[in-house]
PDB file of C-alpha atoms in Angstrom:
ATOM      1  CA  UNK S  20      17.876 -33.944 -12.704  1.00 49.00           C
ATOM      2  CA  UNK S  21      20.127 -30.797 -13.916  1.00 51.00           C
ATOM      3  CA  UNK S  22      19.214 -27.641 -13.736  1.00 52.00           C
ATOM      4  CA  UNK S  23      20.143 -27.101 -17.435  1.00 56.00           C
ATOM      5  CA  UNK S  24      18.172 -30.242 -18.737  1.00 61.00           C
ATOM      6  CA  UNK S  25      15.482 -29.948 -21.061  1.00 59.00           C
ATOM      7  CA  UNK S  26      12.975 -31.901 -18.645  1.00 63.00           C
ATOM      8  CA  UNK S  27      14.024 -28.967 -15.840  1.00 65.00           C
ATOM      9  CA  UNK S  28      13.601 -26.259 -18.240  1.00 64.00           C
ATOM     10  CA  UNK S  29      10.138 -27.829 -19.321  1.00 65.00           C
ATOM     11  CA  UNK S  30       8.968 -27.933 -15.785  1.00 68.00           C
ATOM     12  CA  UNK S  31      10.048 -24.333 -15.301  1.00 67.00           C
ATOM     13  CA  UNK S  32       8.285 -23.222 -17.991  1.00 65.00           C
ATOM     14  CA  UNK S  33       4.912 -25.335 -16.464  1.00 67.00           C
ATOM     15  CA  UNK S  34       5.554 -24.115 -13.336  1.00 71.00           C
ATOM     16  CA  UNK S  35       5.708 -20.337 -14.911  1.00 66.00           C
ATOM     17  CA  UNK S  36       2.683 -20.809 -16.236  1.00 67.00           C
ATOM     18  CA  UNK S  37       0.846 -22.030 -13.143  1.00 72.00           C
ATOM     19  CA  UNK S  38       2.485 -19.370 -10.813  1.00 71.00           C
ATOM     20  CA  UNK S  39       1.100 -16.553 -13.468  1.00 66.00           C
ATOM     21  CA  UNK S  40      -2.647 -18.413 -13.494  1.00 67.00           C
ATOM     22  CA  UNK S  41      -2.429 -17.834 -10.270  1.00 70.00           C
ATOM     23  CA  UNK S  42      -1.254 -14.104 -10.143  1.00 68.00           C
ATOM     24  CA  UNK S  43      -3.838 -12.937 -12.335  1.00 65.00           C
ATOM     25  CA  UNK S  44      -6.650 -14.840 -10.483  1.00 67.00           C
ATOM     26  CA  UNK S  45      -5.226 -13.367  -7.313  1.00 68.00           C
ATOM     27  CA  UNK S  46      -5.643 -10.101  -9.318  1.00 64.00           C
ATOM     28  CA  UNK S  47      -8.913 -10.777 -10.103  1.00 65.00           C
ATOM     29  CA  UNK S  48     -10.072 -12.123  -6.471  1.00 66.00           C
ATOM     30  CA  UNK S  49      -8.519  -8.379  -4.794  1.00 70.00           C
ATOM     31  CA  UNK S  50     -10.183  -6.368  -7.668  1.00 63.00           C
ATOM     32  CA  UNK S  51     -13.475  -7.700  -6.612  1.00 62.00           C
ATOM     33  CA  UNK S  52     -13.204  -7.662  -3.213  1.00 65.00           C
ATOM     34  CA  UNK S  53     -13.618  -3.944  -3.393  1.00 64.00           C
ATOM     35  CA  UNK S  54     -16.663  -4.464  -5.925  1.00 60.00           C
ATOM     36  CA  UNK S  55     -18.288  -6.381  -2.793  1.00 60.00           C
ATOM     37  CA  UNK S  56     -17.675  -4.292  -0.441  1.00 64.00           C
ATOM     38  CA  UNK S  57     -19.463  -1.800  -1.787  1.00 57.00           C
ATOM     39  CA  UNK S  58     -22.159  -4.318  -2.549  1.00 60.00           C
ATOM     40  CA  UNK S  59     -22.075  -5.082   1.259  1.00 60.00           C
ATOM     41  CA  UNK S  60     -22.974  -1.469   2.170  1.00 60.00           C
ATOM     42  CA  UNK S  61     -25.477  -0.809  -0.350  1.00 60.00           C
ATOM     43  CA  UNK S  62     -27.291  -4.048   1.206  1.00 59.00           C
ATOM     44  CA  UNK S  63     -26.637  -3.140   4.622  1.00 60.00           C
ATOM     45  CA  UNK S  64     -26.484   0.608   4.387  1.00 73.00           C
ATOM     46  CA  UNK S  65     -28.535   2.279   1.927  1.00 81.00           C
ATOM     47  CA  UNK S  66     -31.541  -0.360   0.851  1.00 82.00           C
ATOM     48  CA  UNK S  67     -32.785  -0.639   4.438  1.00 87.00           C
ATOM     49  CA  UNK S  68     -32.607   3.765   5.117  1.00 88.00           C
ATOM     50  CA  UNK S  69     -34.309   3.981   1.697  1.00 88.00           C
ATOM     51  CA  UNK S  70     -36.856   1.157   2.668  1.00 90.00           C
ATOM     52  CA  UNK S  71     -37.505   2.650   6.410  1.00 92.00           C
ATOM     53  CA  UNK S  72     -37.016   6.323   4.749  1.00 92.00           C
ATOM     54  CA  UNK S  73     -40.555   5.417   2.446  1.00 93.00           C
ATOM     55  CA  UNK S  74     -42.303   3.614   5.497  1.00 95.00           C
ATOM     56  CA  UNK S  75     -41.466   7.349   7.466  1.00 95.00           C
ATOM     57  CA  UNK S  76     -43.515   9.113   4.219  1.00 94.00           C
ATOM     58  CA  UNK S  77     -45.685   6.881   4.019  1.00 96.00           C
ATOM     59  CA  UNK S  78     -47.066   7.159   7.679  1.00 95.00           C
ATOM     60  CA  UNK S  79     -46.606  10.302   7.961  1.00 95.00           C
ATOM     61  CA  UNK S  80     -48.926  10.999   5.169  1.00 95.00           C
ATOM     62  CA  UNK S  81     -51.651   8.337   6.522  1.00 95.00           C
ATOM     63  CA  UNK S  82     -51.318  10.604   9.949  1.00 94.00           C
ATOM     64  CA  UNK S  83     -52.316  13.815   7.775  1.00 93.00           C
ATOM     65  CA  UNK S  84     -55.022  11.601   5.833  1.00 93.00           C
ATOM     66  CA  UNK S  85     -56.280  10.620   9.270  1.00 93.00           C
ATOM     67  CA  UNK S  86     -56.730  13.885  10.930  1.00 90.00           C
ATOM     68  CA  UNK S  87     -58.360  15.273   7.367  1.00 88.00           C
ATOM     69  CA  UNK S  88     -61.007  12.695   7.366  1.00 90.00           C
ATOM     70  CA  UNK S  89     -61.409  13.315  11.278  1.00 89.00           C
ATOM     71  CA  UNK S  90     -62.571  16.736  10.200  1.00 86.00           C
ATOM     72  CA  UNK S  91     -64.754  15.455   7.352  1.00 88.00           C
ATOM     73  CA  UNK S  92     -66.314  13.280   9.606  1.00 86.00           C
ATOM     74  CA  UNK S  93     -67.091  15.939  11.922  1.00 81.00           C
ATOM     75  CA  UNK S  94     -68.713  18.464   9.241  1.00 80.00           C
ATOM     76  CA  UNK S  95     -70.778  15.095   7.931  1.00 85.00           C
ATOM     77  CA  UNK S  96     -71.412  14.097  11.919  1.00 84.00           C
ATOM     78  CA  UNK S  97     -70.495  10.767  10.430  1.00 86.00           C
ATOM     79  CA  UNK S  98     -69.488   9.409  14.429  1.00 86.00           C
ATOM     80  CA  UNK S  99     -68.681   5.897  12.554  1.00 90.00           C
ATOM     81  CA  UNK S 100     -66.044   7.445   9.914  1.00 90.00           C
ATOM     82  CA  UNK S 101     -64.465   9.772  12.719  1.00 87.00           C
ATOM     83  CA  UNK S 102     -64.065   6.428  14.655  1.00 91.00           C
ATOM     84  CA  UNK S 103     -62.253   5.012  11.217  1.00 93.00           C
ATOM     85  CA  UNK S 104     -60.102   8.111  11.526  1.00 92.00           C
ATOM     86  CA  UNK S 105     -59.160   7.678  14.804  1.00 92.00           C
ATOM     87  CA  UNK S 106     -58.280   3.777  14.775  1.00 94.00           C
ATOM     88  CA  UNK S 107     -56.025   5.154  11.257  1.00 94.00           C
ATOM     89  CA  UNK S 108     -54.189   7.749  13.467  1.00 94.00           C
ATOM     90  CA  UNK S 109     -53.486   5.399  16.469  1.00 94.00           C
ATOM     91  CA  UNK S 110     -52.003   2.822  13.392  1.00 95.00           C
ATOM     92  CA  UNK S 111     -50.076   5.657  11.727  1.00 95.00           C
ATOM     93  CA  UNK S 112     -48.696   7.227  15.329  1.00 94.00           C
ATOM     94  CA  UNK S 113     -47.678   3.552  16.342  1.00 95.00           C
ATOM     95  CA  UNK S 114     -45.976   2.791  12.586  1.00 96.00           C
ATOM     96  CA  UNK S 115     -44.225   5.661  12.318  1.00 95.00           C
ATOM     97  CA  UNK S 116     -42.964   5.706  15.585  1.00 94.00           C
ATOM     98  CA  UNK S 117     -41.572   2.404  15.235  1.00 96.00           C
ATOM     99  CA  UNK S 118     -40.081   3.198  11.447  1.00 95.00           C
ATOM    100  CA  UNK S 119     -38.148   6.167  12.996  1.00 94.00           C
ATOM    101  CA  UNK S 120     -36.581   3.547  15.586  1.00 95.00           C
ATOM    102  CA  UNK S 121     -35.153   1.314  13.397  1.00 94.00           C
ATOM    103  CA  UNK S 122     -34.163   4.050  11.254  1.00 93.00           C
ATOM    104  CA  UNK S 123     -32.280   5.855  14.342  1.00 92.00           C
ATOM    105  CA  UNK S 124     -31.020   2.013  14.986  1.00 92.00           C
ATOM    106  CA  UNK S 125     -29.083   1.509  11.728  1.00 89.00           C
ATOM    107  CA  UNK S 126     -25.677   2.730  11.021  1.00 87.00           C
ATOM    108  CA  UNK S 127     -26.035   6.618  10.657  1.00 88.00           C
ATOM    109  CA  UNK S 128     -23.361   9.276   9.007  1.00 87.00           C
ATOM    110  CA  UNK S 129     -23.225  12.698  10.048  1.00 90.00           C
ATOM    111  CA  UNK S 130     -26.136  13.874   7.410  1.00 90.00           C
ATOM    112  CA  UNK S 131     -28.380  11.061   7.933  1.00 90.00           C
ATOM    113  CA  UNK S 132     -27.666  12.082  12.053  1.00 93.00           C
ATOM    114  CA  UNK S 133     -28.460  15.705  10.893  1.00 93.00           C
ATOM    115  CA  UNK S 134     -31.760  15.091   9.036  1.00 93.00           C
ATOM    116  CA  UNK S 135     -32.955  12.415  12.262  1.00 93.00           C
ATOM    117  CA  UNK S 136     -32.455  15.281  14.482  1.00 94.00           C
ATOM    118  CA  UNK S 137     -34.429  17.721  13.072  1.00 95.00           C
ATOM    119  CA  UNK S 138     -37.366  15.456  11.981  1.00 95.00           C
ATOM    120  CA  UNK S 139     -37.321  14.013  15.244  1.00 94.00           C
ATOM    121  CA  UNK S 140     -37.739  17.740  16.536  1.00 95.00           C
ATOM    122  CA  UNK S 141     -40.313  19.120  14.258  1.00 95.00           C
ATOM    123  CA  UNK S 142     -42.229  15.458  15.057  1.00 95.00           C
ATOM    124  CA  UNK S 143     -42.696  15.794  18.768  1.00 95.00           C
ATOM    125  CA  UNK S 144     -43.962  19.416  17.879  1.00 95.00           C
ATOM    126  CA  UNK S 145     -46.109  17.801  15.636  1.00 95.00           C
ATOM    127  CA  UNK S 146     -47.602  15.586  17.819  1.00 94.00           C
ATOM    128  CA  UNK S 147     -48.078  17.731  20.461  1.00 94.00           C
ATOM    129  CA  UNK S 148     -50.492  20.045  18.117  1.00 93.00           C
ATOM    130  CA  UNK S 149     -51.826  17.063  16.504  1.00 93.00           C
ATOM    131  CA  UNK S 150     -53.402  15.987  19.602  1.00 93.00           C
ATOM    132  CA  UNK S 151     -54.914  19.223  19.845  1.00 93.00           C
ATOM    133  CA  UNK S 152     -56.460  18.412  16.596  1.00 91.00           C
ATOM    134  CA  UNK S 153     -58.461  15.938  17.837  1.00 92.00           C
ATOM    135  CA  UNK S 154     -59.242  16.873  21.233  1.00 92.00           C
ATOM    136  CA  UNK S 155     -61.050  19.776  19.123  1.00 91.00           C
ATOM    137  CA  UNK S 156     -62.923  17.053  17.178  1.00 88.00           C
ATOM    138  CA  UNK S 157     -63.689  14.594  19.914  1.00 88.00           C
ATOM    139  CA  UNK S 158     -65.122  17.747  21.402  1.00 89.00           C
ATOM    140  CA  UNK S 159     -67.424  18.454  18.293  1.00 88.00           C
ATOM    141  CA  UNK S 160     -65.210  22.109  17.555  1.00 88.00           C
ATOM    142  CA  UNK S 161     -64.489  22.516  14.630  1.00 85.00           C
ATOM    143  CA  UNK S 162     -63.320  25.993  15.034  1.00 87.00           C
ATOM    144  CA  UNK S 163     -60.608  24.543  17.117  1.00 90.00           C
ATOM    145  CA  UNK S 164     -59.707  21.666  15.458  1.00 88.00           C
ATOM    146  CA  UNK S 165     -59.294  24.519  12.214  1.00 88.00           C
ATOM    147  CA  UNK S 166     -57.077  26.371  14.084  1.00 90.00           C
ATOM    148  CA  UNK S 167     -55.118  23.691  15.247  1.00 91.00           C
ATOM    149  CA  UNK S 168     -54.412  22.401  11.912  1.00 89.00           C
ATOM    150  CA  UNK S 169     -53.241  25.906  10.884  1.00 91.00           C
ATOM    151  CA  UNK S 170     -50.937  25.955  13.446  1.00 92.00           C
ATOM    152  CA  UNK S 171     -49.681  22.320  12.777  1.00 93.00           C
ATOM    153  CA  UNK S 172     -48.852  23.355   9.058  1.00 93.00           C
ATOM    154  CA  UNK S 173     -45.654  25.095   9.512  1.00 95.00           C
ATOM    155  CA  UNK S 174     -44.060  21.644  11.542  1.00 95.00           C
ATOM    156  CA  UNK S 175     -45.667  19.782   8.474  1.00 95.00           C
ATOM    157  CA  UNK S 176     -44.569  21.651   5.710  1.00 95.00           C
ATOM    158  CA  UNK S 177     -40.793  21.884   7.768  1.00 96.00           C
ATOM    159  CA  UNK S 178     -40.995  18.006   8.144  1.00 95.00           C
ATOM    160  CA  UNK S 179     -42.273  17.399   4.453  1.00 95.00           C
ATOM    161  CA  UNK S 180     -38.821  19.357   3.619  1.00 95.00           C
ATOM    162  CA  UNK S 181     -36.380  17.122   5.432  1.00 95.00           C
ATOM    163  CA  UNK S 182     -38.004  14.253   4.195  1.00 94.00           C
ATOM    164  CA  UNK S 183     -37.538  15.599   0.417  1.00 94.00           C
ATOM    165  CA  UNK S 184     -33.725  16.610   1.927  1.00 93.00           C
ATOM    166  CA  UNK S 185     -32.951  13.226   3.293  1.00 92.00           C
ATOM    167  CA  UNK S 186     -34.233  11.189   0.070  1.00 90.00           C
ATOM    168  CA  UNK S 187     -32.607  13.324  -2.133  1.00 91.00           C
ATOM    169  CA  UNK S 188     -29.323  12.593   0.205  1.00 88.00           C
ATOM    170  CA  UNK S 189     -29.976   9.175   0.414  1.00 85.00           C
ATOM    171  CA  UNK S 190     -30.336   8.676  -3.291  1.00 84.00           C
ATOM    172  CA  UNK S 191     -27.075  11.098  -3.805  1.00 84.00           C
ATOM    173  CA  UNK S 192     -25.406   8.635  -1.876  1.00 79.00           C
ATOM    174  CA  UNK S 193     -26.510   5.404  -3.846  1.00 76.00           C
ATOM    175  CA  UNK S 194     -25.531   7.059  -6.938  1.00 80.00           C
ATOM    176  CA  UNK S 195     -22.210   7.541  -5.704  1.00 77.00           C
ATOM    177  CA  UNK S 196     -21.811   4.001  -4.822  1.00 73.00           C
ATOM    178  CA  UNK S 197     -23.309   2.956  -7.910  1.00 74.00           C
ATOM    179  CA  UNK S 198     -20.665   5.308  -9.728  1.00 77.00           C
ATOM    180  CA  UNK S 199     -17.646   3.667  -7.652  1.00 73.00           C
ATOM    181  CA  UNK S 200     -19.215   0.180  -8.041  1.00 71.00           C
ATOM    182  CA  UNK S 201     -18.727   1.013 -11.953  1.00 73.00           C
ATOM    183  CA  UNK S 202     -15.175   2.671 -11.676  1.00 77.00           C
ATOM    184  CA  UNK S 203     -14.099   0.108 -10.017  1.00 73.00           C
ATOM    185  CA  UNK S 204     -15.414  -2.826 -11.742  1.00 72.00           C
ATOM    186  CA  UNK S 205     -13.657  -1.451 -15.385  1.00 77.00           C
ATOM    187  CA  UNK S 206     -10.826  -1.092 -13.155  1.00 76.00           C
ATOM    188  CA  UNK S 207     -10.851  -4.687 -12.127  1.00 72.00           C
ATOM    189  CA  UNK S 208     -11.276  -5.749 -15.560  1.00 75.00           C
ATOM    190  CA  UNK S 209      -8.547  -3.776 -16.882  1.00 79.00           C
ATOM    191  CA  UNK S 210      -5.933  -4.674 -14.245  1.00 75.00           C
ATOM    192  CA  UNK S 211      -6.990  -8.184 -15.298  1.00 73.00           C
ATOM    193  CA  UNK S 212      -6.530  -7.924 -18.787  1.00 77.00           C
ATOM    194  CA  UNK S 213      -3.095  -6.069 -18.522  1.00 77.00           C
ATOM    195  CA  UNK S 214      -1.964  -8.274 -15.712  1.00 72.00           C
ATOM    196  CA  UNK S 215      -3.167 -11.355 -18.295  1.00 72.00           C
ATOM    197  CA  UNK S 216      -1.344  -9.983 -21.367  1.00 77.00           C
ATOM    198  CA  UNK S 217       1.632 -10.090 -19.078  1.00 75.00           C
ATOM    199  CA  UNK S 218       1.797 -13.125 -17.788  1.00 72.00           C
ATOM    200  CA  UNK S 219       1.170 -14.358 -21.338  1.00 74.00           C
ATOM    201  CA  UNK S 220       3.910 -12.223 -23.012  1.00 77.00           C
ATOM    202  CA  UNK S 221       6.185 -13.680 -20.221  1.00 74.00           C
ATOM    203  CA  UNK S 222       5.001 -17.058 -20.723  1.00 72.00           C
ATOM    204  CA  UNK S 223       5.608 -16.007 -24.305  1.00 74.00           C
ATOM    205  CA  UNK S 224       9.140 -15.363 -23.962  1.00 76.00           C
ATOM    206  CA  UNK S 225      10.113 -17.927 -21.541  1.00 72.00           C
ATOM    207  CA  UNK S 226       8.785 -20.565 -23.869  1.00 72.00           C
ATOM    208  CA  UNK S 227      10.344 -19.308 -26.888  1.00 75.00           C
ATOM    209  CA  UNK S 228      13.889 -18.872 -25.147  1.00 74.00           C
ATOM    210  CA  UNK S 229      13.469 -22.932 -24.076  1.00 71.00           C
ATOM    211  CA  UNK S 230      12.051 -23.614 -27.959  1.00 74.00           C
ATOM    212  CA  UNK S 231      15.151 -21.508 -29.382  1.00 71.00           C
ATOM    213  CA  UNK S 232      17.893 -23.767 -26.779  1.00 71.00           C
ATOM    214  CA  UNK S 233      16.445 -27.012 -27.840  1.00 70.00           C
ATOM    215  CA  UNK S 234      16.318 -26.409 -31.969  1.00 72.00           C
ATOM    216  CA  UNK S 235      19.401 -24.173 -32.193  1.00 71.00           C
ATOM    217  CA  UNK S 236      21.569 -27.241 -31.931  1.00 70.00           C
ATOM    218  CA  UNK S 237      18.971 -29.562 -33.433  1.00 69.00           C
ATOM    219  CA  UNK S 238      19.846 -27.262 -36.323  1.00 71.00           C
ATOM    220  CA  UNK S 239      23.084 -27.229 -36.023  1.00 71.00           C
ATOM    221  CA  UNK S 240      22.886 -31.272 -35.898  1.00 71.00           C
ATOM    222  CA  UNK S 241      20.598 -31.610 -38.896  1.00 72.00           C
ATOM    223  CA  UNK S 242      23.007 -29.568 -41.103  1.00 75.00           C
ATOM    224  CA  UNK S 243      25.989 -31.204 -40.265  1.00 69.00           C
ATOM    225  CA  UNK S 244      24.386 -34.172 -40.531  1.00 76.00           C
ATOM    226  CA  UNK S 245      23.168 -33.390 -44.403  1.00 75.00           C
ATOM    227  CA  UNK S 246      26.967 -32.533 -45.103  1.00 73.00           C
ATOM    228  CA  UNK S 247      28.198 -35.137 -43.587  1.00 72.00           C
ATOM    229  CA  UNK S 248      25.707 -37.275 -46.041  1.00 72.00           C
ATOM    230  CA  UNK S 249      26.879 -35.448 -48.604  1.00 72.00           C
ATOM    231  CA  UNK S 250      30.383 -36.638 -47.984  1.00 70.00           C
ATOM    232  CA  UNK S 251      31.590 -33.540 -45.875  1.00 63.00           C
ATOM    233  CA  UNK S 252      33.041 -35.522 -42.517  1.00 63.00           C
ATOM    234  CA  UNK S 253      35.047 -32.729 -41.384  1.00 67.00           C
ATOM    235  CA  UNK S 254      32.434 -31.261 -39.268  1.00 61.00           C
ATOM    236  CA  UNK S 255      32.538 -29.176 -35.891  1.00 64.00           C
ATOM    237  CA  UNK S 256      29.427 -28.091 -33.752  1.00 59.00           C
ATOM    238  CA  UNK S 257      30.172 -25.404 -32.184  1.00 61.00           C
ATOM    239  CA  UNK S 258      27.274 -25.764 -28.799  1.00 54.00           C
ATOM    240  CA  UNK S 259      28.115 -26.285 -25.372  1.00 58.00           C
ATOM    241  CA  UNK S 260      25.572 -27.787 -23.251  1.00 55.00           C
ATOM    242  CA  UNK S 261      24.982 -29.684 -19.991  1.00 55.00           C
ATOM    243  CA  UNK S 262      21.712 -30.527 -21.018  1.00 53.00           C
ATOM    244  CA  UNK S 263      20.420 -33.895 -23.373  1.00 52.00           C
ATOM    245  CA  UNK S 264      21.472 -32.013 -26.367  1.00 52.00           C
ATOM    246  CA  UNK S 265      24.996 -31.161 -25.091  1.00 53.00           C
TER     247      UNK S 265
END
């Protein structure tokens, strides 16, 4: 088969079209790949800091909760709620403990390293005056257990802060991803589109270049044919070819 006949030229053109399919699907496919990625570290990253970050809170709180109602319990002499206190502090201590673990565990940047530090920090403080607290109110002093708590507020109100800090960093940071996620998602589509209207302009071209070799002389044939029926036999076609036509 020639490389100027119609059935090459035909398969060129098929071929064309196949090799541009696959161009803009190969567009497509690397466009995305950068959507996932960042779909990847949202899953991997962010949801499981944010998840652990609200376990932290919400322990944290149920330690305050329990050393409150140990005090209530004391002012009541309620013996059996200060023992309900006690069993919720040993579950808070041990919960927390653990969701500050995994937390440290996970992949960290230099802000989430930051924050950790600190609340680590102010937490062993913490502790250290919270078991003041209630060696005051297994003791039956209230007096002491008062000015225990007093002295506990600063590291409570300092560790209620970094919390606040590393949420609002945390959800800084999912906003930006969300916001990239979005960039680059209209930027996939576009580079599809364009890279689409391309290929089909090409395709566009290339077919109408074969269309224009095949009728030109087809044209040329059909109207020196009609002279020729019209008794004109002195007719020259002017087309070279090394194709069917020619």
């Amino acid at each position: 088969m020639s490389f100027t006949s119609l059935k090459f030229k035909l398969l060129a053109a098929f071929a064309f079209l196949i090799v541009a399919a696959g161009f803009v699907g190969y567009v497509g496919v690397t466009s995305l790949d950068s959507v996932d990625h960042l779909l990847a570290r949202s899953s991997s990253e962010l949801v499981p800091k944010q998840t652990l970050l609200g376990e932290i809170r919400f322990w944290f709180s149920s330690s305050l909760y329990a050393s409150h109602k140990g005090e209530s319990s004391l002012l009541m002499k309620d013996a059996k709620q200060r023992a309900s206190a006690a069993k919720n502090r040993d579950e808070a201590k041990r919960e927390l403990e653990q969701a500050l673990a995994r937390f440290e565990a996970l992949p960290l940047d230099p802000e989430d390293t930051k924050f950790l530090a600190a609340l680590k920090s102010d937490y062993a403080g913490w502790s250290g005056l919270n078991e003041d607290v209630w060696s005051a109110l297994n003791k039956d002093d209230s007096e002491s257990a008062w000015r225990a708590l007093d002295k506990r507020s600063a590291l409570t109100e300092s560790i209620q802060a970094t919390l606040e800090e590393m949420v609002a960093d945390l959800g800084g940071e999912a906003k930006e991803v969300r916001e990239v996620g979005a960039a680059t998602a209209r930027s996939a589509s576009r580079t599809i589109e364009i890279s689409a209207a391309l290929a089909s302009l090409a395709a566009l071209a290339l077919g109408l270049m074969i269309t224009l070799s095949i009728t030109r002389p087809l044209d040329k044939l059909r109207e020196a044919s009609q002279r020729i029926a019209l008794g004109d036999v002195d007719q020259t076609i002017d087309y070279r070819g090394k194709d069917e036509v020619g």
